[in-house]
PDB file of C-alpha atoms and ligand atoms in Angstrom:
ATOM      1  CA  MET A   1       5.145  -3.645   2.945  1.00 58.00           C
ATOM      2  CA  THR A   2       3.478  -1.550   0.245  1.00 60.00           C
ATOM      3  CA  ASP A   3       3.079  -4.671  -1.908  1.00 66.00           C
ATOM      4  CA  GLU A   4       1.453  -6.508   1.013  1.00 70.00           C
ATOM      5  CA  LEU A   5      -0.927  -3.604   1.579  1.00 72.00           C
ATOM      6  CA  ASN A   6      -1.922  -3.665  -2.082  1.00 72.00           C
ATOM      7  CA  THR A   7      -3.152  -7.238  -1.652  1.00 79.00           C
ATOM      8  CA  ILE A   8      -5.644  -6.313   1.101  1.00 81.00           C
ATOM      9  CA  PRO A   9      -9.076  -6.542  -0.553  1.00 81.00           C
ATOM     10  CA  ILE A  10     -11.303  -3.466  -0.521  1.00 83.00           C
ATOM     11  CA  PRO A  11     -14.983  -3.956  -1.494  1.00 84.00           C
ATOM     12  CA  PRO A  12     -15.655  -2.349  -4.898  1.00 85.00           C
ATOM     13  CA  GLU A  13     -18.245   0.027  -3.452  1.00 86.00           C
ATOM     14  CA  LEU A  14     -15.590   1.442  -1.080  1.00 85.00           C
ATOM     15  CA  GLU A  15     -12.806   1.877  -3.622  1.00 83.00           C
ATOM     16  CA  GLY A  16     -12.053   5.576  -3.888  1.00 84.00           C
ATOM     17  CA  ALA A  17     -13.264   6.168  -0.344  1.00 86.00           C
ATOM     18  CA  VAL A  18     -11.020   3.799   1.611  1.00 86.00           C
ATOM     19  CA  THR A  19      -7.262   3.453   1.622  1.00 83.00           C
ATOM     20  CA  VAL A  20      -5.072   1.049   3.545  1.00 85.00           C
ATOM     21  CA  THR A  21      -1.791   2.211   5.012  1.00 87.00           C
ATOM     22  CA  THR A  22       0.522   1.500   7.923  1.00 90.00           C
ATOM     23  CA  LEU A  23       0.668   3.256  11.243  1.00 92.00           C
ATOM     24  CA  ASP A  24       4.323   4.111  10.578  1.00 93.00           C
ATOM     25  CA  LYS A  25       3.459   5.788   7.292  1.00 93.00           C
ATOM     26  CA  LEU A  26       0.704   7.862   8.864  1.00 94.00           C
ATOM     27  CA  TYR A  27       2.845   8.767  11.882  1.00 94.00           C
ATOM     28  CA  ASN A  28       5.840   9.767   9.752  1.00 95.00           C
ATOM     29  CA  TRP A  29       3.716  11.640   7.206  1.00 95.00           C
ATOM     30  CA  SER A  30       2.201  13.811   9.914  1.00 94.00           C
ATOM     31  CA  ARG A  31       5.609  14.563  11.476  1.00 93.00           C
ATOM     32  CA  ARG A  32       7.472  15.231   8.210  1.00 93.00           C
ATOM     33  CA  SER A  33       4.706  17.579   7.038  1.00 94.00           C
ATOM     34  CA  SER A  34       4.672  19.826  10.092  1.00 93.00           C
ATOM     35  CA  ILE A  35       8.298  20.317  11.124  1.00 95.00           C
ATOM     36  CA  PHE A  36       8.726  23.398  13.311  1.00 95.00           C
ATOM     37  CA  PRO A  37      12.265  24.832  12.938  1.00 95.00           C
ATOM     38  CA  MET A  38      13.654  27.007  15.711  1.00 95.00           C
ATOM     39  CA  ILE A  39      14.318  30.708  15.006  1.00 92.00           C
ATOM     40  CA  PHE A  40      18.028  30.581  15.299  1.00 87.00           C
ATOM     41  CA  GLY A  41      20.817  31.944  13.105  1.00 92.00           C
ATOM     42  CA  LEU A  42      24.538  32.324  13.702  1.00 94.00           C
ATOM     43  CA  ALA A  43      26.012  34.094  10.676  1.00 94.00           C
ATOM     44  CA  CYS A  44      25.714  34.686   6.911  1.00 95.00           C
ATOM     45  CA  CYS A  45      24.054  31.302   6.250  1.00 96.00           C
ATOM     46  CA  ALA A  46      21.105  32.468   8.329  1.00 96.00           C
ATOM     47  CA  ILE A  47      20.270  35.052   5.648  1.00 96.00           C
ATOM     48  CA  GLU A  48      19.817  32.225   3.149  1.00 96.00           C
ATOM     49  CA  MET A  49      17.682  30.345   5.681  1.00 95.00           C
ATOM     50  CA  ILE A  50      15.488  33.422   6.120  1.00 94.00           C
ATOM     51  CA  SER A  51      15.238  33.705   2.350  1.00 95.00           C
ATOM     52  CA  ALA A  52      14.137  30.050   2.119  1.00 94.00           C
ATOM     53  CA  ALA A  53      11.305  30.821   4.521  1.00 92.00           C
ATOM     54  CA  ALA A  54      10.175  33.950   2.681  1.00 93.00           C
ATOM     55  CA  SER A  55       7.665  34.129  -0.160  1.00 92.00           C
ATOM     56  CA  ARG A  56       9.926  33.285  -3.117  1.00 94.00           C
ATOM     57  CA  PHE A  57      10.898  29.839  -1.823  1.00 94.00           C
ATOM     58  CA  ASP A  58       8.094  29.477   0.694  1.00 92.00           C
ATOM     59  CA  LEU A  59       8.797  26.717   3.215  1.00 92.00           C
ATOM     60  CA  ALA A  60       5.043  26.679   3.858  1.00 91.00           C
ATOM     61  CA  ARG A  61       4.861  24.287   0.910  1.00 92.00           C
ATOM     62  CA  PHE A  62       6.521  21.739   3.193  1.00 91.00           C
ATOM     63  CA  GLY A  63       4.623  22.651   6.346  1.00 89.00           C
ATOM     64  CA  MET A  64       7.800  24.175   7.790  1.00 90.00           C
ATOM     65  CA  GLU A  65       7.019  27.867   7.828  1.00 86.00           C
ATOM     66  CA  VAL A  66       6.221  28.098  11.521  1.00 88.00           C
ATOM     67  CA  PHE A  67       9.632  29.008  12.932  1.00 92.00           C
ATOM     68  CA  ARG A  68       9.277  28.827  16.693  1.00 93.00           C
ATOM     69  CA  ALA A  69      10.821  31.302  19.111  1.00 94.00           C
ATOM     70  CA  THR A  70      11.422  28.673  21.755  1.00 95.00           C
ATOM     71  CA  PRO A  71      13.249  25.320  21.687  1.00 96.00           C
ATOM     72  CA  ARG A  72      10.398  23.757  23.647  1.00 96.00           C
ATOM     73  CA  GLN A  73       8.095  24.057  20.626  1.00 95.00           C
ATOM     74  CA  SER A  74      10.694  23.177  17.985  1.00 96.00           C
ATOM     75  CA  ASP A  75      11.636  19.852  16.482  1.00 94.00           C
ATOM     76  CA  LEU A  76      14.310  21.048  14.065  1.00 96.00           C
ATOM     77  CA  MET A  77      17.471  22.999  14.786  1.00 97.00           C
ATOM     78  CA  ILE A  78      19.018  24.481  11.637  1.00 97.00           C
ATOM     79  CA  VAL A  79      22.567  25.404  12.620  1.00 97.00           C
ATOM     80  CA  SER A  80      23.093  28.165  10.086  1.00 96.00           C
ATOM     81  CA  GLY A  81      26.412  29.904  10.388  1.00 94.00           C
ATOM     82  CA  THR A  82      29.824  29.947  11.994  1.00 95.00           C
ATOM     83  CA  VAL A  83      29.859  28.035  15.283  1.00 96.00           C
ATOM     84  CA  THR A  84      32.047  29.993  17.654  1.00 96.00           C
ATOM     85  CA  LYS A  85      33.261  28.511  20.925  1.00 95.00           C
ATOM     86  CA  LYS A  86      31.327  31.245  22.712  1.00 95.00           C
ATOM     87  CA  MET A  87      28.058  30.037  21.179  1.00 96.00           C
ATOM     88  CA  VAL A  88      28.524  26.280  21.654  1.00 96.00           C
ATOM     89  CA  PRO A  89      27.259  26.145  25.301  1.00 96.00           C
ATOM     90  CA  GLN A  90      24.109  28.007  24.236  1.00 96.00           C
ATOM     91  CA  ILE A  91      23.567  25.740  21.223  1.00 97.00           C
ATOM     92  CA  VAL A  92      23.895  22.579  23.323  1.00 97.00           C
ATOM     93  CA  ARG A  93      21.587  24.021  25.985  1.00 97.00           C
ATOM     94  CA  LEU A  94      18.959  24.860  23.363  1.00 97.00           C
ATOM     95  CA  TYR A  95      19.304  21.384  21.857  1.00 97.00           C
ATOM     96  CA  ASN A  96      18.738  19.818  25.285  1.00 97.00           C
ATOM     97  CA  GLN A  97      15.621  21.938  25.747  1.00 97.00           C
ATOM     98  CA  MET A  98      14.038  20.679  22.518  1.00 96.00           C
ATOM     99  CA  PRO A  99      11.583  17.826  23.082  1.00 94.00           C
ATOM    100  CA  GLU A 100      11.915  14.510  21.262  1.00 92.00           C
ATOM    101  CA  PRO A 101      11.602  13.822  18.397  1.00 94.00           C
ATOM    102  CA  LYS A 102      14.179  16.379  17.346  1.00 96.00           C
ATOM    103  CA  TYR A 103      16.488  16.780  14.390  1.00 97.00           C
ATOM    104  CA  VAL A 104      19.536  18.862  13.522  1.00 98.00           C
ATOM    105  CA  LEU A 105      20.529  20.177  10.112  1.00 97.00           C
ATOM    106  CA  ALA A 106      24.044  21.591   9.725  1.00 97.00           C
ATOM    107  CA  MET A 107      23.709  24.328   7.123  1.00 97.00           C
ATOM    108  CA  GLY A 108      26.859  25.376   5.296  1.00 96.00           C
ATOM    109  CA  ALA A 109      30.576  24.740   5.491  1.00 96.00           C
ATOM    110  CA  CYS A 110      30.999  26.428   8.894  1.00 96.00           C
ATOM    111  CA  ALA A 111      28.360  24.404  10.742  1.00 96.00           C
ATOM    112  CA  SER A 112      29.391  21.195   8.977  1.00 96.00           C
ATOM    113  CA  GLY A 113      33.157  21.376   9.520  1.00 94.00           C
ATOM    114  CA  GLY A 114      34.434  24.819  10.445  1.00 92.00           C
ATOM    115  CA  GLY A 115      34.349  26.222   6.897  1.00 92.00           C
ATOM    116  CA  PRO A 116      36.732  29.039   6.034  1.00 93.00           C
ATOM    117  CA  PHE A 117      37.438  29.525   9.741  1.00 92.00           C
ATOM    118  CA  LYS A 118      38.436  25.907  10.430  1.00 89.00           C
ATOM    119  CA  GLU A 119      41.292  25.714  12.932  1.00 85.00           C
ATOM    120  CA  GLY A 120      40.620  29.329  13.904  1.00 90.00           C
ATOM    121  CA  TYR A 121      41.171  30.095  17.590  1.00 93.00           C
ATOM    122  CA  ASN A 122      37.511  30.970  18.182  1.00 93.00           C
ATOM    123  CA  VAL A 123      35.521  28.436  16.146  1.00 95.00           C
ATOM    124  CA  VAL A 124      34.809  24.718  16.367  1.00 95.00           C
ATOM    125  CA  SER A 125      35.286  22.305  13.479  1.00 93.00           C
ATOM    126  CA  GLY A 126      31.637  21.451  13.068  1.00 94.00           C
ATOM    127  CA  ILE A 127      28.653  21.332  15.383  1.00 96.00           C
ATOM    128  CA  ASP A 128      28.617  17.519  15.145  1.00 95.00           C
ATOM    129  CA  LYS A 129      31.467  17.469  17.679  1.00 94.00           C
ATOM    130  CA  PHE A 130      28.824  18.389  20.262  1.00 96.00           C
ATOM    131  CA  ILE A 131      25.341  17.407  19.076  1.00 96.00           C
ATOM    132  CA  PRO A 132      24.187  14.724  16.625  1.00 96.00           C
ATOM    133  CA  VAL A 133      23.548  15.999  13.102  1.00 98.00           C
ATOM    134  CA  ASP A 134      20.972  14.387  10.811  1.00 97.00           C
ATOM    135  CA  VAL A 135      21.605  16.250   7.549  1.00 97.00           C
ATOM    136  CA  TYR A 136      24.582  18.249   6.266  1.00 98.00           C
ATOM    137  CA  VAL A 137      24.067  20.889   3.583  1.00 97.00           C
ATOM    138  CA  PRO A 138      27.341  21.898   1.873  1.00 96.00           C
ATOM    139  CA  GLY A 139      28.099  25.351   0.516  1.00 95.00           C
ATOM    140  CA  CYS A 140      29.352  28.765   1.591  1.00 95.00           C
ATOM    141  CA  PRO A 141      26.632  29.794   1.767  1.00 94.00           C
ATOM    142  CA  PRO A 142      24.236  27.101   0.555  1.00 96.00           C
ATOM    143  CA  THR A 143      21.468  28.576  -1.574  1.00 96.00           C
ATOM    144  CA  PRO A 144      17.871  28.473  -0.332  1.00 96.00           C
ATOM    145  CA  GLN A 145      17.337  25.694  -2.892  1.00 96.00           C
ATOM    146  CA  ALA A 146      20.164  23.692  -1.292  1.00 97.00           C
ATOM    147  CA  LEU A 147      18.627  24.135   2.141  1.00 96.00           C
ATOM    148  CA  ILE A 148      15.262  22.977   0.804  1.00 96.00           C
ATOM    149  CA  TYR A 149      16.976  19.932  -0.727  1.00 96.00           C
ATOM    150  CA  GLY A 150      18.476  19.183   2.702  1.00 97.00           C
ATOM    151  CA  LEU A 151      15.045  19.532   4.303  1.00 96.00           C
ATOM    152  CA  ILE A 152      13.610  17.087   1.761  1.00 96.00           C
ATOM    153  CA  LYS A 153      16.416  14.674   2.699  1.00 97.00           C
ATOM    154  CA  LEU A 154      15.384  15.092   6.325  1.00 97.00           C
ATOM    155  CA  GLN A 155      11.814  14.236   5.368  1.00 96.00           C
ATOM    156  CA  GLU A 156      13.092  11.098   3.656  1.00 97.00           C
ATOM    157  CA  LYS A 157      14.989  10.200   6.820  1.00 97.00           C
ATOM    158  CA  ILE A 158      11.836  10.654   8.894  1.00 96.00           C
ATOM    159  CA  ASP A 159       9.996   8.398   6.417  1.00 95.00           C
ATOM    160  CA  GLN A 160      12.402   5.569   7.280  1.00 95.00           C
ATOM    161  CA  GLN A 161      11.686   5.673  11.026  1.00 95.00           C
ATOM    162  CA  SER A 162       9.410   3.199  12.739  1.00 94.00           C
ATOM    163  CA  ILE A 163       7.203   3.799  15.720  1.00 93.00           C
ATOM    164  CA  LYS A 164       8.484   0.483  17.126  1.00 92.00           C
ATOM    165  CA  THR A 165      12.135   1.478  17.209  1.00 92.00           C
ATOM    166  CA  VAL A 166      12.268   5.257  17.671  1.00 92.00           C
ATOM    167  CA  PRO A 167      14.209   6.042  20.865  1.00 90.00           C
ATOM    168  CA  TRP A 168      11.641   8.452  22.313  1.00 89.00           C
ATOM    169  CA  TYR A 169       9.174   5.613  22.922  1.00 90.00           C
ATOM    170  CA  ASN A 170      11.755   3.354  24.582  1.00 87.00           C
ATOM    171  CA  SER A 171      11.704   3.024  28.337  1.00 85.00           C
ATOM    172  CA  ASP A 172      15.376   4.081  28.397  1.00 85.00           C
ATOM    173  CA  THR A 173      15.948   7.660  29.466  1.00 86.00           C
ATOM    174  CA  ILE A 174      17.473   9.869  26.784  1.00 86.00           C
ATOM    175  CA  GLU A 175      20.335  11.612  28.535  1.00 89.00           C
ATOM    176  CA  ALA A 176      20.931  15.323  28.028  1.00 93.00           C
ATOM    177  CA  ILE A 177      24.231  16.264  26.422  1.00 94.00           C
ATOM    178  CA  PRO A 178      26.623  17.808  28.976  1.00 93.00           C
ATOM    179  CA  VAL A 179      26.847  21.537  28.277  1.00 94.00           C
ATOM    180  CA  PRO A 180      30.422  22.535  27.365  1.00 93.00           C
ATOM    181  CA  ILE A 181      32.160  25.007  29.648  1.00 92.00           C
ATOM    182  CA  LEU A 182      33.657  28.177  28.238  1.00 91.00           C
ATOM    183  CA  GLY A 183      36.772  29.322  30.062  1.00 86.00           C
ATOM    184  CA  PRO A 184      40.063  30.376  28.474  1.00 85.00           C
ATOM    185  CA  ASP A 185      39.096  27.695  25.936  1.00 87.00           C
ATOM    186  CA  LEU A 186      36.037  25.513  25.382  1.00 90.00           C
ATOM    187  CA  ILE A 187      35.932  22.368  27.523  1.00 89.00           C
ATOM    188  CA  ASP A 188      33.699  19.450  26.657  1.00 89.00           C
ATOM    189  CA  PRO A 189      32.839  17.648  29.938  1.00 89.00           C
ATOM    190  CA  ARG A 190      32.684  14.355  28.019  1.00 90.00           C
ATOM    191  CA  GLN A 191      36.433  14.731  27.424  1.00 87.00           C
ATOM    192  CA  GLY A 192      37.123  15.122  31.177  1.00 84.00           C
ATOM    193  CA  GLY A 193      39.050  11.823  31.483  1.00 87.00           C
ATOM    194  CA  LEU A 194      41.236  12.602  28.483  1.00 87.00           C
ATOM    195  CA  ILE A 195      41.954  16.129  29.715  1.00 84.00           C
ATOM    196  CA  ALA A 196      42.910  14.822  33.186  1.00 86.00           C
ATOM    197  CA  ARG A 197      45.251  12.201  31.689  1.00 90.00           C
ATOM    198  CA  GLU A 198      46.960  14.674  29.361  1.00 88.00           C
ATOM    199  CA  THR A 199      47.307  17.229  32.147  1.00 87.00           C
ATOM    200  CA  ALA A 200      48.908  14.584  34.395  1.00 89.00           C
ATOM    201  CA  VAL A 201      51.382  13.676  31.644  1.00 90.00           C
ATOM    202  CA  GLU A 202      52.279  17.323  31.094  1.00 89.00           C
ATOM    203  CA  GLU A 203      52.763  17.895  34.842  1.00 89.00           C
ATOM    204  CA  ALA A 204      54.967  14.814  35.062  1.00 90.00           C
ATOM    205  CA  VAL A 205      57.134  16.122  32.193  1.00 90.00           C
ATOM    206  CA  VAL A 206      57.455  19.536  33.875  1.00 90.00           C
ATOM    207  CA  GLU A 207      58.424  17.892  37.189  1.00 89.00           C
ATOM    208  CA  ALA A 208      60.991  15.675  35.487  1.00 89.00           C
ATOM    209  CA  GLU A 209      62.556  18.685  33.789  1.00 87.00           C
ATOM    210  CA  ALA A 210      62.674  20.740  36.998  1.00 81.00           C
TER     211      ALA A 210
HETATM  212  S1  SF4 B   1      29.506  28.723   5.498  1.00 64.77           S
HETATM  213 FE1  SF4 B   1      30.096  30.650   4.489  1.00 64.77          FE
HETATM  214  S2  SF4 B   1      28.165  31.778   4.310  1.00 64.77           S
HETATM  215 FE2  SF4 B   1      27.832  30.163   5.850  1.00 64.77          FE
HETATM  216  S3  SF4 B   1      28.288  31.121   7.827  1.00 64.77           S
HETATM  217 FE3  SF4 B   1      30.181  30.154   7.090  1.00 64.77          FE
HETATM  218  S4  SF4 B   1      31.279  31.824   6.011  1.00 64.77           S
HETATM  219 FE4  SF4 B   1      29.118  32.460   6.218  1.00 64.77          FE
END
């Protein structure tokens, strides 16, 4: 597309004053340059996220310094820290409250896959079991530089999107993710059928043994 654009003639007197680009490029440039992350931290990784936003690393260089205190004004959720089962319903609820377009970055080993607490009784093995993740940043904790690298990768992902195909302009409704229920353990409503089947099998085994 860039090559095609380069062939569009511009009168010599307008060279330097006129540029030709695509709507997609303009649309994506404006979105990637003004991402509003949500103020939201779960554990140690959040300290590195805060550091990335402070003066030494300065996320303002990427137009990302305006951390918002509400999901309704945010388009990026940085899941920074250990994802406990107790927090998952809140995280999913906040994600649902974010308007489209919205993105999720899993920061660190805990948010990406459970980290040092994987298989622990109180944590989940990655936030991607519940909400879609766009970028994973490895590390325990990732450095501010690593987070910034992940944010640049997110910008590159945004660059690849097209106004014609992005889901938020389709006529299809984007369904909210069912909020998990925290009881004695965490229950994902999307697994309701599986849970019912396994419970029935277990009850049948107990009855047969009785
Ligand atoms: S990945 Fe490491 S630094 Fe980050 S929240 Fe987990 S234990 Fe803490």
